[in-house]
GROMACS .gro file of C-alpha atoms in nm:
model
  410
    1UNK     CA    1   1.440  -2.203  -0.192
    2UNK     CA    2   1.161  -2.433  -0.295
    3UNK     CA    3   0.998  -2.352  -0.627
    4UNK     CA    4   0.588  -2.258  -0.592
    5UNK     CA    5   0.445  -2.166  -0.889
    6UNK     CA    6   0.085  -2.066  -0.682
    7UNK     CA    7   0.301  -1.847  -0.360
    8UNK     CA    8   0.519  -1.707  -0.664
    9UNK     CA    9   0.221  -1.676  -0.918
   10UNK     CA   10   0.058  -1.461  -0.591
   11UNK     CA   11   0.359  -1.294  -0.549
   12UNK     CA   12   0.313  -1.138  -0.952
   13UNK     CA   13   0.038  -1.113  -0.919
   14UNK     CA   14   0.087  -0.825  -0.601
   15UNK     CA   15   0.399  -0.690  -0.786
   16UNK     CA   16   0.133  -0.614  -1.145
   17UNK     CA   17  -0.094  -0.479  -0.902
   18UNK     CA   18  -0.002  -0.274  -0.696
   19UNK     CA   19   0.144  -0.156  -1.044
   20UNK     CA   20  -0.152  -0.073  -1.238
   21UNK     CA   21  -0.327   0.078  -0.936
   22UNK     CA   22  -0.002   0.329  -0.877
   23UNK     CA   23  -0.240   0.579  -1.079
   24UNK     CA   24  -0.588   0.537  -0.943
   25UNK     CA   25  -0.551   0.782  -0.754
   26UNK     CA   26  -0.709   1.238  -0.742
   27UNK     CA   27  -0.313   1.350  -0.754
   28UNK     CA   28  -0.290   1.140  -1.080
   29UNK     CA   29  -0.617   1.157  -1.176
   30UNK     CA   30  -0.819   1.512  -1.091
   31UNK     CA   31  -1.089   1.465  -1.312
   32UNK     CA   32  -1.168   1.078  -1.075
   33UNK     CA   33  -1.415   1.359  -0.952
   34UNK     CA   34  -1.644   1.361  -1.246
   35UNK     CA   35  -1.728   0.959  -1.080
   36UNK     CA   36  -1.888   1.087  -0.694
   37UNK     CA   37  -2.244   0.975  -0.692
   38UNK     CA   38  -2.495   1.269  -0.504
   39UNK     CA   39  -2.484   1.323  -0.154
   40UNK     CA   40  -2.085   1.200  -0.161
   41UNK     CA   41  -1.798   1.375  -0.061
   42UNK     CA   42  -1.407   1.291  -0.188
   43UNK     CA   43  -1.324   1.127   0.072
   44UNK     CA   44  -1.613   0.930   0.054
   45UNK     CA   45  -1.462   0.850  -0.337
   46UNK     CA   46  -1.115   0.794  -0.170
   47UNK     CA   47  -1.214   0.540   0.042
   48UNK     CA   48  -1.330   0.287  -0.254
   49UNK     CA   49  -1.097   0.024  -0.307
   50UNK     CA   50  -0.880   0.054  -0.654
   51UNK     CA   51  -1.082  -0.234  -0.777
   52UNK     CA   52  -1.453   0.007  -0.675
   53UNK     CA   53  -1.327   0.276  -0.896
   54UNK     CA   54  -1.267   0.134  -1.144
   55UNK     CA   55  -1.660  -0.042  -1.161
   56UNK     CA   56  -1.779   0.359  -1.115
   57UNK     CA   57  -1.594   0.453  -1.415
   58UNK     CA   58  -1.663   0.178  -1.652
   59UNK     CA   59  -2.004   0.239  -1.539
   60UNK     CA   60  -1.974   0.622  -1.561
   61UNK     CA   61  -1.841   0.515  -1.929
   62UNK     CA   62  -2.122   0.315  -2.032
   63UNK     CA   63  -2.379   0.526  -1.819
   64UNK     CA   64  -2.228   0.805  -2.066
   65UNK     CA   65  -2.217   0.638  -2.400
   66UNK     CA   66  -2.645   0.560  -2.298
   67UNK     CA   67  -2.572   0.151  -2.309
   68UNK     CA   68  -2.842   0.002  -2.054
   69UNK     CA   69  -2.606  -0.279  -1.917
   70UNK     CA   70  -2.378  -0.226  -1.519
   71UNK     CA   71  -2.079  -0.424  -1.435
   72UNK     CA   72  -2.005  -0.539  -1.079
   73UNK     CA   73  -1.760  -0.790  -1.113
   74UNK     CA   74  -1.444  -0.866  -1.383
   75UNK     CA   75  -1.569  -1.200  -1.462
   76UNK     CA   76  -1.898  -1.304  -1.516
   77UNK     CA   77  -2.013  -0.958  -1.602
   78UNK     CA   78  -1.775  -0.924  -1.957
   79UNK     CA   79  -1.722  -1.239  -2.008
   80UNK     CA   80  -2.047  -1.195  -2.392
   81UNK     CA   81  -1.711  -0.898  -2.469
   82UNK     CA   82  -2.084  -0.664  -2.507
   83UNK     CA   83  -1.932  -0.439  -2.203
   84UNK     CA   84  -1.628  -0.410  -2.262
   85UNK     CA   85  -1.703  -0.319  -2.635
   86UNK     CA   86  -1.901  -0.036  -2.534
   87UNK     CA   87  -1.625   0.100  -2.307
   88UNK     CA   88  -1.334   0.069  -2.578
   89UNK     CA   89  -1.567   0.285  -2.840
   90UNK     CA   90  -1.608   0.544  -2.545
   91UNK     CA   91  -1.304   0.600  -2.467
   92UNK     CA   92  -1.042   0.547  -2.719
   93UNK     CA   93  -0.986   0.876  -2.966
   94UNK     CA   94  -1.190   0.943  -3.247
   95UNK     CA   95  -0.852   0.906  -3.466
   96UNK     CA   96  -0.840   0.593  -3.270
   97UNK     CA   97  -1.103   0.396  -3.600
   98UNK     CA   98  -1.283   0.181  -3.287
   99UNK     CA   99  -1.639   0.066  -3.297
  100UNK     CA  100  -1.847  -0.113  -3.202
  101UNK     CA  101  -1.797  -0.405  -3.466
  102UNK     CA  102  -1.700  -0.694  -3.232
  103UNK     CA  103  -2.151  -0.702  -3.177
  104UNK     CA  104  -2.208  -0.869  -3.429
  105UNK     CA  105  -2.011  -1.139  -3.352
  106UNK     CA  106  -2.282  -1.420  -3.235
  107UNK     CA  107  -1.986  -1.650  -3.129
  108UNK     CA  108  -1.823  -1.550  -2.791
  109UNK     CA  109  -1.501  -1.630  -2.817
  110UNK     CA  110  -1.492  -1.517  -3.130
  111UNK     CA  111  -1.634  -1.176  -3.042
  112UNK     CA  112  -1.392  -1.146  -2.757
  113UNK     CA  113  -1.060  -1.201  -3.005
  114UNK     CA  114  -1.268  -0.873  -3.199
  115UNK     CA  115  -1.272  -0.684  -2.941
  116UNK     CA  116  -0.922  -0.663  -2.875
  117UNK     CA  117  -0.845  -0.616  -3.185
  118UNK     CA  118  -1.027  -0.251  -3.150
  119UNK     CA  119  -0.837  -0.319  -2.807
  120UNK     CA  120  -0.509  -0.268  -2.965
  121UNK     CA  121  -0.575   0.004  -3.249
  122UNK     CA  122  -0.529   0.154  -2.876
  123UNK     CA  123  -0.222   0.035  -2.766
  124UNK     CA  124  -0.427  -0.143  -2.470
  125UNK     CA  125  -0.449  -0.524  -2.567
  126UNK     CA  126  -0.276  -0.623  -2.241
  127UNK     CA  127  -0.246  -0.868  -2.053
  128UNK     CA  128  -0.611  -1.100  -2.148
  129UNK     CA  129  -0.657  -1.354  -2.469
  130UNK     CA  130  -1.021  -1.464  -2.596
  131UNK     CA  131  -1.028  -1.742  -2.360
  132UNK     CA  132  -0.962  -1.473  -2.061
  133UNK     CA  133  -1.237  -1.268  -2.128
  134UNK     CA  134  -1.496  -1.619  -2.246
  135UNK     CA  135  -1.475  -1.765  -1.893
  136UNK     CA  136  -1.418  -1.463  -1.673
  137UNK     CA  137  -1.096  -1.496  -1.536
  138UNK     CA  138  -1.178  -1.214  -1.303
  139UNK     CA  139  -0.798  -1.132  -1.151
  140UNK     CA  140  -0.666  -1.063  -1.609
  141UNK     CA  141  -0.983  -0.830  -1.634
  142UNK     CA  142  -0.925  -0.624  -1.436
  143UNK     CA  143  -0.583  -0.588  -1.492
  144UNK     CA  144  -0.681  -0.534  -1.828
  145UNK     CA  145  -0.985  -0.289  -1.709
  146UNK     CA  146  -0.641  -0.092  -1.441
  147UNK     CA  147  -0.437  -0.119  -1.843
  148UNK     CA  148  -0.728   0.100  -1.932
  149UNK     CA  149  -0.779   0.336  -1.724
  150UNK     CA  150  -0.376   0.445  -1.671
  151UNK     CA  151  -0.433   0.453  -2.097
  152UNK     CA  152  -0.740   0.622  -2.143
  153UNK     CA  153  -0.985   0.725  -1.846
  154UNK     CA  154  -1.117   0.986  -2.122
  155UNK     CA  155  -1.253   1.128  -1.802
  156UNK     CA  156  -1.357   1.507  -1.924
  157UNK     CA  157  -1.461   1.772  -1.649
  158UNK     CA  158  -1.875   1.893  -1.662
  159UNK     CA  159  -1.866   2.217  -1.793
  160UNK     CA  160  -1.979   2.411  -1.539
  161UNK     CA  161  -1.561   2.293  -1.312
  162UNK     CA  162  -1.424   2.043  -1.092
  163UNK     CA  163  -1.521   2.162  -0.727
  164UNK     CA  164  -1.241   2.309  -0.520
  165UNK     CA  165  -1.009   2.059  -0.375
  166UNK     CA  166  -0.638   2.049  -0.262
  167UNK     CA  167  -0.453   1.767  -0.367
  168UNK     CA  168  -0.292   1.746  -0.159
  169UNK     CA  169  -0.513   1.677   0.127
  170UNK     CA  170  -0.680   1.355  -0.039
  171UNK     CA  171  -0.339   1.266  -0.238
  172UNK     CA  172  -0.115   0.977  -0.009
  173UNK     CA  173   0.176   1.183   0.253
  174UNK     CA  174   0.524   0.923   0.297
  175UNK     CA  175   0.412   0.839   0.616
  176UNK     CA  176   0.115   0.676   0.545
  177UNK     CA  177   0.197   0.535   0.253
  178UNK     CA  178   0.487   0.329   0.528
  179UNK     CA  179   0.239   0.264   0.768
  180UNK     CA  180   0.017   0.057   0.512
  181UNK     CA  181   0.298  -0.115   0.353
  182UNK     CA  182   0.431  -0.192   0.703
  183UNK     CA  183   0.050  -0.382   0.759
  184UNK     CA  184   0.006  -0.535   0.375
  185UNK     CA  185   0.383  -0.759   0.439
  186UNK     CA  186   0.283  -0.897   0.699
  187UNK     CA  187  -0.019  -1.085   0.500
  188UNK     CA  188  -0.321  -0.875   0.728
  189UNK     CA  189  -0.674  -0.897   0.532
  190UNK     CA  190  -0.845  -0.794   0.345
  191UNK     CA  191  -0.527  -0.577   0.180
  192UNK     CA  192  -0.521  -0.207   0.303
  193UNK     CA  193  -0.515   0.016   0.037
  194UNK     CA  194  -0.684   0.348   0.222
  195UNK     CA  195  -0.531   0.340   0.549
  196UNK     CA  196  -0.817   0.600   0.737
  197UNK     CA  197  -1.142   0.369   0.502
  198UNK     CA  198  -0.934  -0.001   0.571
  199UNK     CA  199  -0.902   0.039   0.929
  200UNK     CA  200  -1.274   0.222   1.035
  201UNK     CA  201  -1.426  -0.170   1.135
  202UNK     CA  202  -1.108  -0.315   1.375
  203UNK     CA  203  -1.045  -0.617   1.178
  204UNK     CA  204  -0.716  -0.467   1.029
  205UNK     CA  205  -0.609  -0.358   1.339
  206UNK     CA  206  -0.691  -0.658   1.571
  207UNK     CA  207  -0.466  -0.920   1.306
  208UNK     CA  208  -0.201  -0.685   1.367
  209UNK     CA  209  -0.250  -0.691   1.758
  210UNK     CA  210  -0.230  -1.069   1.750
  211UNK     CA  211   0.155  -1.054   1.497
  212UNK     CA  212   0.281  -0.808   1.773
  213UNK     CA  213   0.170  -1.010   2.008
  214UNK     CA  214   0.038  -1.405   1.953
  215UNK     CA  215  -0.291  -1.464   2.184
  216UNK     CA  216  -0.359  -1.086   2.302
  217UNK     CA  217  -0.712  -1.082   2.095
  218UNK     CA  218  -0.950  -1.327   2.176
  219UNK     CA  219  -1.097  -1.342   1.815
  220UNK     CA  220  -1.475  -1.504   2.004
  221UNK     CA  221  -1.511  -1.164   2.077
  222UNK     CA  222  -1.439  -1.009   1.721
  223UNK     CA  223  -1.749  -0.878   1.493
  224UNK     CA  224  -1.657  -1.069   1.137
  225UNK     CA  225  -1.718  -0.849   0.770
  226UNK     CA  226  -2.052  -1.081   0.714
  227UNK     CA  227  -2.234  -0.873   1.048
  228UNK     CA  228  -2.155  -0.518   0.929
  229UNK     CA  229  -2.392  -0.628   0.702
  230UNK     CA  230  -2.725  -0.649   0.902
  231UNK     CA  231  -2.931  -0.372   1.125
  232UNK     CA  232  -2.675  -0.259   1.347
  233UNK     CA  233  -2.323  -0.383   1.162
  234UNK     CA  234  -2.232   0.050   1.219
  235UNK     CA  235  -2.211  -0.042   1.589
  236UNK     CA  236  -2.049  -0.372   1.559
  237UNK     CA  237  -1.745  -0.256   1.381
  238UNK     CA  238  -1.776   0.033   1.633
  239UNK     CA  239  -1.763  -0.239   1.939
  240UNK     CA  240  -1.415  -0.400   1.709
  241UNK     CA  241  -1.261  -0.093   1.707
  242UNK     CA  242  -1.327  -0.043   2.109
  243UNK     CA  243  -1.159  -0.411   2.187
  244UNK     CA  244  -0.848  -0.240   1.961
  245UNK     CA  245  -0.850   0.083   2.137
  246UNK     CA  246  -0.914  -0.195   2.450
  247UNK     CA  247  -0.542  -0.338   2.376
  248UNK     CA  248  -0.380  -0.073   2.331
  249UNK     CA  249  -0.434   0.069   2.655
  250UNK     CA  250  -0.321  -0.376   2.768
  251UNK     CA  251  -0.004  -0.336   2.561
  252UNK     CA  252   0.119   0.002   2.809
  253UNK     CA  253   0.024   0.251   2.446
  254UNK     CA  254   0.011   0.655   2.494
  255UNK     CA  255  -0.386   0.748   2.390
  256UNK     CA  256  -0.443   1.049   2.570
  257UNK     CA  257  -0.752   1.073   2.441
  258UNK     CA  258  -0.808   0.864   2.213
  259UNK     CA  259  -1.158   0.625   2.137
  260UNK     CA  260  -1.278   0.389   1.961
  261UNK     CA  261  -1.485   0.594   1.775
  262UNK     CA  262  -1.184   0.818   1.666
  263UNK     CA  263  -1.068   0.517   1.436
  264UNK     CA  264  -1.451   0.448   1.350
  265UNK     CA  265  -1.491   0.821   1.263
  266UNK     CA  266  -1.132   0.777   1.062
  267UNK     CA  267  -0.984   1.016   1.268
  268UNK     CA  268  -0.643   1.039   1.059
  269UNK     CA  269  -0.392   1.222   1.359
  270UNK     CA  270  -0.495   1.002   1.578
  271UNK     CA  271  -0.527   0.710   1.420
  272UNK     CA  272  -0.159   0.776   1.260
  273UNK     CA  273  -0.128   0.797   1.649
  274UNK     CA  274  -0.244   0.411   1.752
  275UNK     CA  275  -0.101   0.338   1.448
  276UNK     CA  276   0.298   0.390   1.449
  277UNK     CA  277   0.257   0.273   1.820
  278UNK     CA  278   0.220  -0.058   1.652
  279UNK     CA  279   0.437  -0.054   1.373
  280UNK     CA  280   0.650   0.000   1.675
  281UNK     CA  281   0.542  -0.238   1.884
  282UNK     CA  282   0.618  -0.499   1.660
  283UNK     CA  283   0.967  -0.396   1.537
  284UNK     CA  284   1.091  -0.416   1.957
  285UNK     CA  285   0.805  -0.739   2.087
  286UNK     CA  286   1.098  -0.877   1.698
  287UNK     CA  287   1.372  -0.748   1.879
  288UNK     CA  288   1.268  -0.886   2.267
  289UNK     CA  289   1.179  -1.225   2.123
  290UNK     CA  290   1.557  -1.273   1.966
  291UNK     CA  291   1.721  -1.157   2.338
  292UNK     CA  292   1.487  -1.393   2.491
  293UNK     CA  293   1.410  -1.068   2.721
  294UNK     CA  294   1.095  -1.022   2.934
  295UNK     CA  295   1.157  -0.628   2.926
  296UNK     CA  296   1.090  -0.388   2.622
  297UNK     CA  297   1.337  -0.350   2.412
  298UNK     CA  298   1.390   0.026   2.495
  299UNK     CA  299   1.542   0.347   2.294
  300UNK     CA  300   1.841   0.363   2.436
  301UNK     CA  301   1.974   0.044   2.423
  302UNK     CA  302   1.908   0.049   1.986
  303UNK     CA  303   2.160   0.316   1.999
  304UNK     CA  304   2.476   0.106   2.232
  305UNK     CA  305   2.411  -0.138   2.028
  306UNK     CA  306   2.454   0.094   1.723
  307UNK     CA  307   2.745   0.186   1.847
  308UNK     CA  308   2.899  -0.055   1.981
  309UNK     CA  309   2.844  -0.289   1.686
  310UNK     CA  310   2.999  -0.048   1.455
  311UNK     CA  311   3.263   0.053   1.758
  312UNK     CA  312   3.363  -0.311   1.684
  313UNK     CA  313   3.358  -0.269   1.301
  314UNK     CA  314   3.663  -0.066   1.318
  315UNK     CA  315   3.408   0.207   1.144
  316UNK     CA  316   3.460   0.601   1.288
  317UNK     CA  317   3.083   0.676   1.231
  318UNK     CA  318   2.836   0.731   1.536
  319UNK     CA  319   2.486   0.833   1.695
  320UNK     CA  320   2.386   0.973   1.974
  321UNK     CA  321   1.975   0.918   1.944
  322UNK     CA  322   1.768   0.935   1.660
  323UNK     CA  323   1.730   1.350   1.585
  324UNK     CA  324   2.064   1.330   1.550
  325UNK     CA  325   2.239   1.503   1.182
  326UNK     CA  326   2.466   1.271   1.150
  327UNK     CA  327   2.191   1.073   1.048
  328UNK     CA  328   2.087   1.319   0.683
  329UNK     CA  329   2.417   1.118   0.452
  330UNK     CA  330   2.307   0.828   0.643
  331UNK     CA  331   2.685   0.659   0.664
  332UNK     CA  332   2.521   0.511   0.973
  333UNK     CA  333   2.300   0.304   0.805
  334UNK     CA  334   2.582   0.231   0.513
  335UNK     CA  335   2.835   0.202   0.820
  336UNK     CA  336   2.625  -0.076   1.029
  337UNK     CA  337   2.457  -0.225   0.713
  338UNK     CA  338   2.862  -0.325   0.602
  339UNK     CA  339   2.960  -0.435   1.052
  340UNK     CA  340   2.708  -0.661   0.989
  341UNK     CA  341   2.761  -0.848   0.640
  342UNK     CA  342   3.128  -0.730   0.632
  343UNK     CA  343   3.210  -0.641   0.276
  344UNK     CA  344   2.915  -0.617   0.116
  345UNK     CA  345   2.910  -0.222   0.094
  346UNK     CA  346   3.035  -0.106  -0.229
  347UNK     CA  347   3.204   0.253  -0.078
  348UNK     CA  348   3.289   0.452  -0.448
  349UNK     CA  349   2.926   0.402  -0.474
  350UNK     CA  350   2.888   0.640  -0.174
  351UNK     CA  351   2.907   1.011  -0.135
  352UNK     CA  352   3.105   1.109   0.096
  353UNK     CA  353   3.206   1.481   0.281
  354UNK     CA  354   3.041   1.728   0.508
  355UNK     CA  355   2.848   1.926   0.332
  356UNK     CA  356   2.631   1.686   0.084
  357UNK     CA  357   2.403   1.872  -0.262
  358UNK     CA  358   2.065   1.678  -0.180
  359UNK     CA  359   2.111   1.498  -0.471
  360UNK     CA  360   2.391   1.309  -0.282
  361UNK     CA  361   2.192   1.293   0.024
  362UNK     CA  362   1.873   1.181  -0.145
  363UNK     CA  363   2.082   0.936  -0.347
  364UNK     CA  364   2.329   0.828  -0.010
  365UNK     CA  365   1.992   0.683   0.140
  366UNK     CA  366   1.818   0.537  -0.191
  367UNK     CA  367   2.126   0.309  -0.150
  368UNK     CA  368   2.168   0.252   0.201
  369UNK     CA  369   1.848   0.087   0.264
  370UNK     CA  370   1.833  -0.068  -0.107
  371UNK     CA  371   2.077  -0.220   0.123
  372UNK     CA  372   1.981  -0.303   0.381
  373UNK     CA  373   1.676  -0.450   0.255
  374UNK     CA  374   1.912  -0.629   0.022
  375UNK     CA  375   2.108  -0.775   0.319
  376UNK     CA  376   1.752  -0.931   0.494
  377UNK     CA  377   1.654  -0.615   0.727
  378UNK     CA  378   1.294  -0.557   0.655
  379UNK     CA  379   1.322  -0.185   0.679
  380UNK     CA  380   0.969  -0.075   0.588
  381UNK     CA  381   1.132   0.311   0.546
  382UNK     CA  382   1.206   0.533   0.238
  383UNK     CA  383   1.534   0.766   0.164
  384UNK     CA  384   1.373   1.069   0.234
  385UNK     CA  385   1.347   0.969   0.588
  386UNK     CA  386   1.702   0.892   0.658
  387UNK     CA  387   1.786   1.258   0.454
  388UNK     CA  388   1.520   1.489   0.670
  389UNK     CA  389   1.575   1.287   1.003
  390UNK     CA  390   1.216   1.175   1.063
  391UNK     CA  391   1.291   1.020   1.479
  392UNK     CA  392   1.035   0.768   1.402
  393UNK     CA  393   1.155   0.608   1.118
  394UNK     CA  394   1.527   0.583   1.114
  395UNK     CA  395   1.436   0.400   1.533
  396UNK     CA  396   1.302   0.118   1.256
  397UNK     CA  397   1.558   0.156   1.093
  398UNK     CA  398   1.820   0.107   1.299
  399UNK     CA  399   1.605  -0.164   1.516
  400UNK     CA  400   1.529  -0.361   1.154
  401UNK     CA  401   1.940  -0.348   1.149
  402UNK     CA  402   1.934  -0.486   1.480
  403UNK     CA  403   1.665  -0.754   1.415
  404UNK     CA  404   1.916  -0.853   1.092
  405UNK     CA  405   2.188  -0.900   1.318
  406UNK     CA  406   2.040  -1.072   1.584
  407UNK     CA  407   1.916  -1.390   1.326
  408UNK     CA  408   2.213  -1.406   1.205
  409UNK     CA  409   2.128  -1.498   0.823
  410UNK     CA  410   2.438  -1.539   0.634
   0.00000   0.00000   0.00000
């Protein structure tokens, strides 16, 4: 494969960013609730992008320090290292010996170096060099701030305590994470951080419809982001959501009781219903194209193909459908991978038997999913989906393996 530096660097940045942003949630840091502004709810806070939360966290500490400045970006606003120096002094443990001495240095690059020396005292001299600070490299400075947050959030609940809330209610479910990862893997813009708030303007949904069935979206009818900032911007978003629902009807989705306002309002149940049908339609549309068929591929056809492929390869496993208890030990998936690419499975690593423990079941599932991906199947489901026999996710696993088999990758 031809090495293209900008593509490789872009991929590496996405991997690093995902790792750095993983802890920026109420589940990992309940004290994030202190960043709530007047009139906001926790849902409003978690609807912010990780970048927006980091800026709010940064400014919270500047305010706590009594400093007059605020940062609005990770480039021009931090180039003189002043706000960084105040932030480090504010979040560092007392015993670390961090101070504001870098501010006495007039040369910006030397000041940045001294500021990073303070960061070193709390184990956070990572991602940036002095010249990266002075030049305002937005990506590297974002990574630097994210690492500061992950290492020393320094968020203390107020004396009256935090509001009562159920962490599970604000965390991301496995299903939500799967859908979000699927969307991002297709290159939608902007990157989806929150499955509900990031779909409210309809743009991501319309991009996805265009990937499921290229050409189905009339982009001249779509309101773009610049129109959202003007008077009537919310109506423009609603128009996009209504158009997305209209296209969903054209594609035969089941949308009883769902309209554009439900998407625009971030209704979780109804948004999930649309997104699941879209993911299913995308997977089946790929199969349909490979088969050269005018008709959509049905669930029974995928089951029949699975069993035929297993049988023709001498495997003894089979499935009756995507709710079959036989799927829970992952053997049908493991055998199907080996049938598609003979010799790829190391069966000595597989737990066999009729009464496997929960740990053995999850080990099999992890191996099954990892091997699906290793042979080139773009599987979005997670190991727990196989163990718990989640029919929607199990369908996508077998469909993706069918796609892999029909593309003839080696």
